[in-house]
Tab-separated table of C-alpha atoms and ligand atoms in Angstrom:
chain	number	residue	atom	x	y	z
A	1	MET	CA	90.732	34.991	-20.497
A	2	SER	CA	88.982	33.967	-17.155
A	3	LYS	CA	85.255	35.643	-16.731
A	4	GLN	CA	84.405	38.448	-13.814
A	5	THR	CA	81.581	36.774	-11.401
A	6	PHE	CA	78.240	39.498	-12.822
A	7	VAL	CA	77.428	41.191	-9.543
A	8	VAL	CA	75.265	43.614	-9.853
A	9	ASP	CA	76.860	46.219	-7.413
A	10	ASN	CA	79.829	46.148	-8.264
A	11	VAL	CA	79.053	46.134	-12.173
A	12	ARG	CA	76.914	49.725	-11.015
A	13	ARG	CA	80.385	51.420	-9.401
A	14	ASP	CA	82.088	50.931	-13.619
A	15	PHE	CA	78.462	53.631	-14.743
A	16	PRO	CA	79.685	56.715	-13.299
A	17	VAL	CA	75.887	58.492	-14.005
A	18	LEU	CA	73.647	56.107	-12.360
A	19	ASN	CA	75.217	56.559	-9.102
A	20	GLN	CA	73.303	60.254	-8.752
A	21	LEU	CA	70.176	61.938	-7.014
A	22	VAL	CA	67.605	62.954	-9.026
A	23	TYR	CA	64.570	65.185	-7.635
A	24	GLY	CA	66.698	63.675	-4.556
A	25	LYS	CA	65.714	60.782	-5.720
A	26	PRO	CA	68.138	57.985	-6.945
A	27	LEU	CA	67.868	57.338	-9.793
A	28	ALA	CA	66.023	54.157	-11.395
A	29	TYR	CA	67.708	54.576	-15.383
A	30	LEU	CA	65.052	52.820	-17.586
A	31	ASP	CA	65.825	54.011	-20.234
A	32	ASN	CA	68.168	51.382	-21.665
A	33	ALA	CA	66.576	50.962	-25.134
A	34	ALA	CA	66.396	54.720	-26.319
A	35	THR	CA	70.385	54.991	-24.950
A	36	THR	CA	72.446	52.804	-22.780
A	37	GLN	CA	75.058	54.313	-20.089
A	38	LYS	CA	78.546	54.064	-20.766
A	39	PRO	CA	80.763	51.720	-18.307
A	40	GLN	CA	83.777	54.375	-17.335
A	41	ILE	CA	86.774	52.349	-20.186
A	42	VAL	CA	83.946	53.501	-22.401
A	43	ILE	CA	84.828	56.791	-21.007
A	44	ASP	CA	88.550	56.526	-21.200
A	45	ALA	CA	88.720	55.140	-24.542
A	46	LEU	CA	87.701	58.272	-25.711
A	47	ILE	CA	89.486	60.427	-23.391
A	48	ASN	CA	92.780	58.213	-23.907
A	49	PHE	CA	92.296	58.883	-27.806
A	50	TYR	CA	91.836	62.684	-27.330
A	51	GLN	CA	94.498	62.790	-25.062
A	52	ASN	CA	96.942	60.414	-26.404
A	53	ASP	CA	97.401	60.026	-30.129
A	54	ASN	CA	94.500	62.544	-32.433
A	55	ALA	CA	95.583	61.493	-35.866
A	56	ASN	CA	93.592	60.852	-38.838
A	57	VAL	CA	93.228	57.275	-39.528
A	58	HIS	CA	94.819	55.077	-43.451
A	59	ARG	CA	96.954	57.999	-44.125
A	60	GLY	CA	99.362	58.514	-41.500
A	61	VAL	CA	103.209	57.190	-41.185
A	62	HIS	CA	103.947	58.706	-37.752
A	63	ALA	CA	103.882	58.094	-34.306
A	64	LEU	CA	99.987	59.293	-33.438
A	65	SER	CA	98.497	58.203	-37.516
A	66	GLU	CA	100.029	54.835	-36.818
A	67	ARG	CA	98.711	54.374	-33.548
A	68	ALA	CA	94.965	55.593	-34.142
A	69	ASP	CA	95.200	53.038	-37.189
A	70	ALA	CA	95.812	49.625	-35.065
A	71	ALA	CA	93.367	51.288	-32.063
A	72	TYR	CA	90.641	51.505	-34.972
A	73	GLU	CA	91.617	49.172	-36.459
A	74	ALA	CA	91.434	46.687	-33.922
A	75	ALA	CA	88.305	48.460	-33.106
A	76	ARG	CA	87.433	46.257	-35.804
A	77	LEU	CA	88.739	43.302	-34.813
A	78	LYS	CA	86.618	42.895	-31.451
A	79	ILE	CA	82.862	43.640	-33.858
A	80	LYS	CA	84.135	40.731	-35.995
A	81	GLU	CA	84.974	38.627	-32.859
A	82	PHE	CA	81.831	39.424	-30.977
A	83	ILE	CA	80.013	38.600	-33.839
A	84	GLY	CA	81.425	35.237	-34.814
A	85	ALA	CA	82.180	37.079	-38.304
A	86	LYS	CA	84.580	35.691	-40.706
A	87	SER	CA	86.861	38.311	-41.477
A	88	THR	CA	87.537	41.694	-40.455
A	89	GLU	CA	85.681	43.026	-43.645
A	90	GLU	CA	82.670	42.366	-43.108
A	91	ILE	CA	82.582	44.451	-40.827
A	92	ILE	CA	81.739	48.052	-42.370
A	93	PHE	CA	82.226	50.878	-39.407
A	94	THR	CA	78.273	53.327	-40.008
A	95	ARG	CA	77.457	56.302	-37.753
A	96	GLY	CA	74.389	53.491	-36.328
A	97	ALA	CA	72.015	50.625	-37.387
A	98	THR	CA	70.332	53.571	-38.880
A	99	GLU	CA	72.794	54.503	-41.123
A	100	ALA	CA	73.358	50.930	-41.753
A	101	ILE	CA	70.248	50.229	-43.441
A	102	ASN	CA	70.104	52.810	-45.169
A	103	LEU	CA	73.398	51.871	-46.457
A	104	VAL	CA	72.214	48.085	-47.439
A	105	ALA	CA	68.896	49.684	-49.301
A	106	TYR	CA	70.670	52.218	-51.246
A	107	SER	CA	73.968	50.164	-52.210
A	108	PHE	CA	72.268	46.426	-52.527
A	109	GLY	CA	69.036	48.709	-53.543
A	110	GLU	CA	71.047	49.844	-56.701
A	111	ALA	CA	72.454	46.961	-57.864
A	112	PHE	CA	69.506	44.137	-56.449
A	113	ILE	CA	66.204	45.649	-56.884
A	114	HIS	CA	64.102	46.213	-59.846
A	115	GLU	CA	60.571	46.836	-60.895
A	116	GLY	CA	58.160	44.800	-59.788
A	117	ASP	CA	60.494	42.972	-56.957
A	118	GLU	CA	59.639	42.662	-53.556
A	119	ILE	CA	60.357	43.191	-50.167
A	120	ILE	CA	59.007	42.388	-47.000
A	121	ILE	CA	60.005	43.672	-43.256
A	122	SER	CA	57.401	42.976	-40.119
A	123	ALA	CA	54.714	44.851	-38.522
A	124	MET	CA	57.077	44.964	-35.332
A	125	GLU	CA	59.629	47.690	-37.139
A	126	HIS	CA	61.455	50.182	-36.401
A	127	HIS	CA	60.980	53.358	-38.351
A	128	ALA	CA	64.336	52.867	-39.567
A	129	ASN	CA	63.874	49.207	-40.677
A	130	ILE	CA	60.601	50.566	-42.898
A	131	VAL	CA	61.112	54.198	-44.140
A	132	PRO	CA	64.962	53.346	-46.151
A	133	TRP	CA	63.158	50.202	-47.931
A	134	GLN	CA	59.687	52.328	-48.133
A	135	LEU	CA	62.626	54.955	-50.617
A	136	LEU	CA	63.753	51.764	-52.446
A	137	CYS	CA	60.622	50.841	-53.653
A	138	LYS	CA	59.722	53.856	-54.288
A	139	ARG	CA	62.671	54.699	-56.614
A	140	LYS	CA	62.689	51.077	-57.611
A	141	SER	CA	58.837	50.890	-58.306
A	142	ALA	CA	59.117	47.329	-56.188
A	143	THR	CA	56.722	47.113	-53.600
A	144	LEU	CA	56.541	46.902	-49.699
A	145	ILE	CA	55.309	43.115	-48.263
A	146	VAL	CA	54.795	43.918	-44.448
A	147	THR	CA	54.309	40.563	-42.711
A	148	PRO	CA	51.454	40.840	-39.911
A	149	ILE	CA	51.781	39.553	-35.718
A	150	ASN	CA	49.808	38.506	-33.838
A	151	ASP	CA	47.711	40.773	-30.482
A	152	LYS	CA	50.864	39.624	-28.004
A	153	GLY	CA	53.150	41.243	-30.373
A	154	GLU	CA	54.680	37.722	-32.117
A	155	LEU	CA	55.133	36.923	-35.864
A	156	ASP	CA	53.024	35.021	-37.595
A	157	LEU	CA	55.763	32.634	-39.719
A	158	ALA	CA	52.958	31.045	-41.101
A	159	VAL	CA	51.934	34.067	-43.822
A	160	PHE	CA	55.310	35.222	-44.143
A	161	LYS	CA	56.148	31.882	-45.336
A	162	GLN	CA	53.356	32.486	-47.957
A	163	GLN	CA	54.951	36.186	-48.559
A	164	LEU	CA	57.657	34.648	-49.672
A	165	SER	CA	57.911	34.226	-53.472
A	166	ALA	CA	60.252	34.449	-56.465
A	167	ARG	CA	60.219	37.970	-56.823
A	168	THR	CA	61.527	38.050	-52.774
A	169	LYS	CA	64.777	40.174	-53.383
A	170	LEU	CA	65.231	40.886	-49.684
A	171	VAL	CA	64.307	40.932	-46.010
A	172	CYS	CA	64.149	42.544	-43.151
A	173	ILE	CA	63.829	41.793	-39.689
A	174	THR	CA	64.423	42.993	-36.554
A	175	GLN	CA	65.623	40.265	-33.903
A	176	MET	CA	63.819	42.257	-31.312
A	177	SER	CA	61.541	44.867	-31.092
A	178	ASN	CA	62.175	48.285	-29.516
A	179	THR	CA	58.587	48.659	-28.779
A	180	LEU	CA	56.703	44.912	-27.343
A	181	GLY	CA	60.587	43.523	-26.939
A	182	THR	CA	59.370	40.503	-28.936
A	183	ILE	CA	62.428	37.997	-29.878
A	184	ASN	CA	62.184	37.526	-33.010
A	185	PRO	CA	62.338	33.442	-34.425
A	186	ALA	CA	65.855	34.851	-36.391
A	187	GLU	CA	67.453	31.565	-37.136
A	188	GLU	CA	63.754	30.074	-38.696
A	189	VAL	CA	63.165	33.355	-40.507
A	190	ILE	CA	66.820	33.271	-42.587
A	191	ALA	CA	66.591	29.230	-42.993
A	192	LEU	CA	62.790	30.082	-44.761
A	193	SER	CA	64.143	32.803	-46.289
A	194	HIS	CA	67.709	31.131	-47.730
A	195	LEU	CA	65.171	27.779	-48.979
A	196	LYS	CA	64.888	30.089	-51.441
A	197	ASN	CA	67.467	31.506	-52.410
A	198	ILE	CA	66.710	35.199	-50.630
A	199	PRO	CA	69.064	37.298	-47.911
A	200	VAL	CA	68.350	37.947	-45.060
A	201	LEU	CA	68.850	41.460	-43.048
A	202	ILE	CA	68.344	41.443	-39.388
A	203	ASP	CA	67.929	44.698	-37.262
A	204	ALA	CA	70.240	43.675	-34.557
A	205	ALA	CA	70.449	47.371	-32.425
A	206	GLN	CA	67.923	45.807	-30.034
A	207	SER	CA	69.485	42.387	-29.263
A	208	LEU	CA	72.842	42.679	-29.718
A	209	PRO	CA	73.018	44.323	-26.184
A	210	HIS	CA	70.653	41.788	-25.159
A	211	LEU	CA	71.348	38.154	-26.628
A	212	PRO	CA	75.352	36.757	-27.395
A	213	ILE	CA	74.936	36.753	-31.369
A	214	ASP	CA	76.998	34.679	-34.070
A	215	VAL	CA	76.142	35.759	-37.193
A	216	TYR	CA	77.457	32.246	-39.010
A	217	THR	CA	75.685	30.272	-37.239
A	218	LEU	CA	72.499	32.921	-37.750
A	219	ASP	CA	73.883	32.824	-41.182
A	220	CYS	CA	72.143	35.683	-41.919
A	221	ASP	CA	73.600	38.407	-45.417
A	222	PHE	CA	73.416	41.000	-43.081
A	223	LEU	CA	73.290	42.750	-39.620
A	224	VAL	CA	72.849	45.787	-38.407
A	225	ALA	CA	73.927	47.492	-34.826
A	226	SER	CA	75.025	50.918	-32.977
A	227	GLY	CA	77.412	51.560	-30.746
A	228	HIS	CA	75.236	53.856	-28.055
A	229	LYS	CA	72.877	50.817	-26.988
A	230	ILE	CA	75.533	48.160	-26.610
A	231	TYR	CA	77.109	50.805	-23.794
A	232	GLY	CA	79.217	52.547	-26.136
A	233	PRO	CA	78.932	56.215	-27.787
A	234	THR	CA	76.249	57.936	-29.963
A	235	GLY	CA	77.470	58.663	-33.525
A	236	ILE	CA	79.285	55.338	-34.551
A	237	GLY	CA	78.045	51.272	-35.240
A	238	PHE	CA	77.986	48.117	-37.833
A	239	LEU	CA	76.747	46.675	-40.842
A	240	TYR	CA	77.778	43.280	-40.806
A	241	GLY	CA	77.890	41.680	-44.903
A	242	LYS	CA	78.751	38.588	-46.588
A	243	LYS	CA	81.560	39.208	-48.450
A	244	LYS	CA	79.634	37.811	-51.140
A	245	TRP	CA	77.393	40.465	-50.923
A	246	LEU	CA	79.751	43.439	-50.236
A	247	GLU	CA	82.349	42.525	-52.922
A	248	ALA	CA	79.285	43.240	-55.509
A	249	MET	CA	77.409	45.963	-53.579
A	250	PRO	CA	78.509	49.283	-55.300
A	251	PRO	CA	79.208	52.255	-52.666
A	252	TYR	CA	77.059	53.950	-50.611
A	253	GLN	CA	78.996	57.405	-50.191
A	254	SER	CA	81.413	58.676	-51.897
A	255	GLY	CA	85.023	60.543	-52.033
A	256	GLY	CA	87.916	60.820	-49.557
A	257	ALA	CA	89.488	56.805	-48.586
A	258	MET	CA	87.790	54.385	-50.728
A	259	ILE	CA	89.080	54.949	-53.800
A	260	SER	CA	92.716	53.462	-55.123
A	261	GLN	CA	92.748	55.651	-58.552
A	262	VAL	CA	91.421	58.690	-59.005
A	263	SER	CA	91.067	60.851	-61.944
A	264	PHE	CA	88.623	63.485	-63.214
A	265	GLU	CA	86.733	60.734	-65.979
A	266	THR	CA	87.455	57.834	-63.414
A	267	THR	CA	87.269	55.848	-60.035
A	268	ASP	CA	89.040	52.707	-59.118
A	269	PHE	CA	87.240	51.772	-55.940
A	270	THR	CA	89.766	49.849	-53.145
A	271	HIS	CA	88.538	46.471	-50.998
A	272	LEU	CA	86.938	45.925	-47.967
A	273	PRO	CA	85.111	47.281	-45.544
A	274	TYR	CA	87.514	50.209	-46.622
A	275	LYS	CA	84.959	51.098	-49.938
A	276	PHE	CA	82.346	51.471	-47.879
A	277	GLU	CA	84.057	54.628	-45.516
A	278	ALA	CA	84.160	57.698	-47.918
A	279	GLY	CA	85.814	59.737	-45.634
A	280	THR	CA	86.784	60.541	-42.199
A	281	PRO	CA	85.535	58.355	-39.472
A	282	ALA	CA	84.283	58.034	-35.847
A	283	ILE	CA	87.904	56.927	-35.022
A	284	ALA	CA	87.430	57.820	-30.977
A	285	ASP	CA	84.296	56.369	-31.391
A	286	ALA	CA	85.155	53.201	-32.680
A	287	ILE	CA	88.101	52.466	-30.474
A	288	ALA	CA	85.380	53.459	-27.486
A	289	LEU	CA	82.923	50.863	-28.939
A	290	GLY	CA	85.381	48.124	-29.324
A	291	ALA	CA	85.927	48.586	-24.935
A	292	ALA	CA	82.462	48.536	-24.340
A	293	LEU	CA	82.655	45.499	-26.081
A	294	ASP	CA	85.298	44.292	-23.563
A	295	TYR	CA	83.069	45.449	-21.133
A	296	LEU	CA	80.842	42.935	-22.568
A	297	ASN	CA	82.629	39.655	-22.763
A	298	ARG	CA	84.628	40.548	-19.338
A	299	TYR	CA	81.764	38.891	-18.088
A	300	VAL	CA	79.950	35.384	-19.790
A	301	ARG	CA	77.074	36.612	-20.768
A	302	HIS	CA	74.655	34.467	-19.829
A	303	ASP	CA	74.658	35.567	-16.521
A	304	LEU	CA	73.691	38.779	-18.059
A	305	VAL	CA	70.603	38.313	-20.250
A	306	MET	CA	69.849	36.017	-17.080
A	307	HIS	CA	69.243	39.320	-14.453
A	308	GLU	CA	67.654	41.083	-17.969
A	309	GLN	CA	65.373	38.184	-17.836
A	310	ALA	CA	64.631	37.483	-13.841
A	311	LEU	CA	63.960	41.786	-13.638
A	312	LEU	CA	61.663	41.362	-16.769
A	313	HIS	CA	59.567	38.800	-15.004
A	314	TYR	CA	59.277	40.405	-11.522
A	315	ALA	CA	57.900	43.915	-13.262
A	316	GLU	CA	55.659	42.759	-14.922
A	317	GLU	CA	54.667	40.537	-12.359
A	318	LYS	CA	54.152	43.546	-10.417
A	319	MET	CA	52.363	45.166	-13.138
A	320	ARG	CA	50.202	43.145	-13.841
A	321	ALA	CA	48.530	43.311	-10.137
A	322	ILE	CA	48.405	47.624	-11.168
A	323	ASN	CA	44.145	47.696	-12.118
A	324	GLY	CA	44.062	49.486	-15.222
A	325	LEU	CA	47.256	48.676	-16.307
A	326	ARG	CA	47.676	48.120	-20.115
A	327	ILE	CA	51.689	45.513	-21.420
A	328	ILE	CA	51.373	45.847	-25.056
A	329	GLY	CA	53.534	43.011	-26.567
A	330	GLU	CA	53.702	39.715	-24.437
A	331	ALA	CA	55.496	37.212	-26.447
A	332	ARG	CA	56.101	34.508	-25.359
A	333	ASN	CA	60.003	35.403	-25.805
A	334	LYS	CA	60.593	38.947	-24.869
A	335	GLY	CA	63.843	40.210	-23.774
A	336	SER	CA	64.146	43.691	-21.162
A	337	ILE	CA	61.562	45.810	-22.129
A	338	ILE	CA	58.096	46.384	-21.326
A	339	SER	CA	55.622	49.078	-23.107
A	340	PHE	CA	52.506	49.389	-21.103
A	341	VAL	CA	49.283	51.688	-20.626
A	342	LEU	CA	47.317	52.975	-17.547
A	343	ASP	CA	44.036	54.098	-17.842
A	344	LYS	CA	43.082	57.788	-17.833
A	345	VAL	CA	46.093	58.769	-18.035
A	346	HIS	CA	48.299	59.804	-20.635
A	347	PRO	CA	51.084	58.170	-21.012
A	348	HIS	CA	53.746	60.783	-20.410
A	349	ASP	CA	52.335	62.341	-18.200
A	350	ILE	CA	52.942	58.976	-16.620
A	351	ALA	CA	56.623	59.751	-17.806
A	352	THR	CA	56.559	63.106	-16.501
A	353	ILE	CA	55.194	62.083	-13.159
A	354	LEU	CA	57.860	58.412	-12.807
A	355	ASP	CA	60.894	61.613	-13.629
A	356	ARG	CA	60.256	63.606	-10.546
A	357	ALA	CA	60.128	60.121	-8.748
A	358	GLY	CA	64.136	59.584	-9.980
A	359	VAL	CA	62.095	56.976	-13.018
A	360	ALA	CA	63.777	57.593	-16.383
A	361	ILE	CA	61.655	56.169	-18.943
A	362	ARG	CA	59.999	56.608	-22.087
A	363	ALA	CA	56.451	57.758	-23.696
A	364	GLY	CA	55.422	58.097	-27.263
A	365	HIS	CA	55.121	55.991	-29.951
A	366	HIS	CA	58.923	54.728	-30.145
A	367	CYS	CA	59.541	54.748	-34.090
A	368	THR	CA	57.211	52.711	-34.677
A	369	MET	CA	54.080	54.337	-35.648
A	370	PRO	CA	52.346	51.148	-37.477
A	371	LEU	CA	53.203	49.241	-34.318
A	372	MET	CA	50.620	52.023	-32.299
A	373	ARG	CA	48.089	52.117	-34.859
A	374	GLN	CA	47.659	48.450	-34.925
A	375	PHE	CA	47.668	48.356	-30.944
A	376	ASN	CA	44.798	51.532	-31.527
A	377	VAL	CA	46.859	53.226	-28.598
A	378	PRO	CA	48.348	57.006	-29.484
A	379	ALA	CA	51.780	55.935	-27.187
A	380	THR	CA	52.618	53.592	-24.296
A	381	ALA	CA	55.239	53.937	-22.278
A	382	ARG	CA	58.026	51.957	-21.976
A	383	ALA	CA	60.070	50.914	-19.110
A	384	SER	CA	63.464	48.898	-20.915
A	385	MET	CA	65.683	47.530	-18.235
A	386	SER	CA	69.217	46.539	-18.451
A	387	PHE	CA	72.510	43.951	-16.155
A	388	TYR	CA	72.811	46.841	-14.682
A	389	ASN	CA	69.343	47.561	-12.964
A	390	THR	CA	67.810	45.902	-9.707
A	391	PHE	CA	65.141	44.422	-7.986
A	392	SER	CA	64.159	47.996	-5.819
A	393	GLU	CA	64.329	50.134	-9.475
A	394	ILE	CA	61.870	48.404	-10.031
A	395	ASP	CA	60.546	48.685	-7.086
A	396	GLN	CA	61.414	52.364	-7.551
A	397	LEU	CA	58.776	51.919	-10.798
A	398	ILE	CA	56.251	50.590	-9.723
A	399	ALA	CA	55.556	52.979	-6.633
A	400	ALA	CA	55.921	55.960	-9.327
A	401	LEU	CA	52.803	53.848	-11.400
A	402	ILE	CA	50.529	53.381	-8.479
A	403	GLU	CA	50.952	57.174	-7.240
A	404	ALA	CA	50.568	58.367	-11.216
A	405	LYS	CA	47.902	56.051	-11.105
A	406	GLU	CA	46.316	57.263	-7.742
A	407	LEU	CA	46.138	60.863	-8.782
A	408	PHE	CA	44.589	60.949	-12.035
A	409	HIS	CA	41.903	58.230	-10.431
A	410	ASP	CA	41.871	60.226	-7.969
A	411	ALA	CA	41.410	63.573	-9.720
B	1	PLP	N1	66.063	49.416	-35.060
B	1	PLP	C1	65.873	49.351	-33.765
B	1	PLP	C2	64.983	48.347	-33.450
B	1	PLP	C3	66.073	50.381	-32.823
B	1	PLP	O1	65.282	50.066	-31.881
B	1	PLP	C4	66.631	51.877	-32.881
B	1	PLP	C5	67.100	52.800	-32.214
B	1	PLP	O2	65.996	53.145	-31.211
B	1	PLP	C6	67.111	51.464	-34.595
B	1	PLP	C7	66.967	50.677	-35.338
B	1	PLP	C8	68.051	52.864	-34.937
B	1	PLP	O3	69.236	52.937	-33.942
B	1	PLP	P1	69.466	54.460	-34.273
B	1	PLP	O4	68.591	55.701	-34.214
B	1	PLP	O5	71.084	54.151	-33.198
B	1	PLP	O6	70.396	54.184	-35.364
């Protein structure tokens, strides 16, 4: 299919929520790392399902059920193709990245983690990629090892290499930090781990919306993502897993849809991917996630990335010119996320003042409390850009920041 030319003003017309005033000012939505806005095609997919096709999947023979089934499985195929997986059996629908990580922690953990084993994560992980491993280590008397990062927010690969050992049974690393924007060298992490036959889980919650990913080339063993961060609905995401692992792993949740035979004494489980999809799934949301990927496929991904990178560099340059503003996270390879602190102004106050100027950013620990400790800050303000953002929205952000600074510094 031929691709559309990327023109930001045209793209913005596809996202109805962007066209509004907040406190009388045009909305500048710069909170995309928390969740992205939805194009009309996604909203239409949700409406269309409930208006025309609503039925449960995998159980019925009537027309609506067959339509729901076909659309649900078509969405799985779209994900498979979007990330370059070999088969739809490797795509498990989950509620999001968090549930996908928990699935691996419970299921892979049950089968493959034993007393004395080690699991490696990095110092920049989201709580979703810390806590499930911490709990697993507790259950199994295993040890959680943390790879440090430097002051710029880059992974220390030399230490990582030393940490890999015969005890290491899994490496779980984010491909892009939701707080620092750092893009980690996932290919290298995977290659180094595979030299010792250690499987790797990639948290792509932040990277998938910004980087073209091909799991076949990347050669990761697991990859997790959330639909709502890639222009789809909330409550849907997926786990990619190599078939050899998924087949060897026991079910995570159990109940309807994941069985082939049940008696009161015993149960046989069904094949992939349904073995890991107990109960009625988020059918409309899965279909709408497929629509979000269709939307992205209209464009050359590189064009979207280039626009986001241009916004990032423009914003960083303007921010560096503001006295007393410190950017947290200055990795060489960064996605379009900027965390920052401003002298004498609490990040929550920054976010509140910016809100009154129509600028939506986030303030807090961003579910990365250990990272806040490393940078010795209680919280940061965070602006995160998508391809639908504009340079004039960055100007609006900078003007509001200068106003916030003057308000507090003159007080
Ligand atoms: N991993 C990263 C890097 C994230 O940024 C997030 C959400 O912010 C998650 C995991 C968890 O995603 P969700 O809350 O959609 O499950």
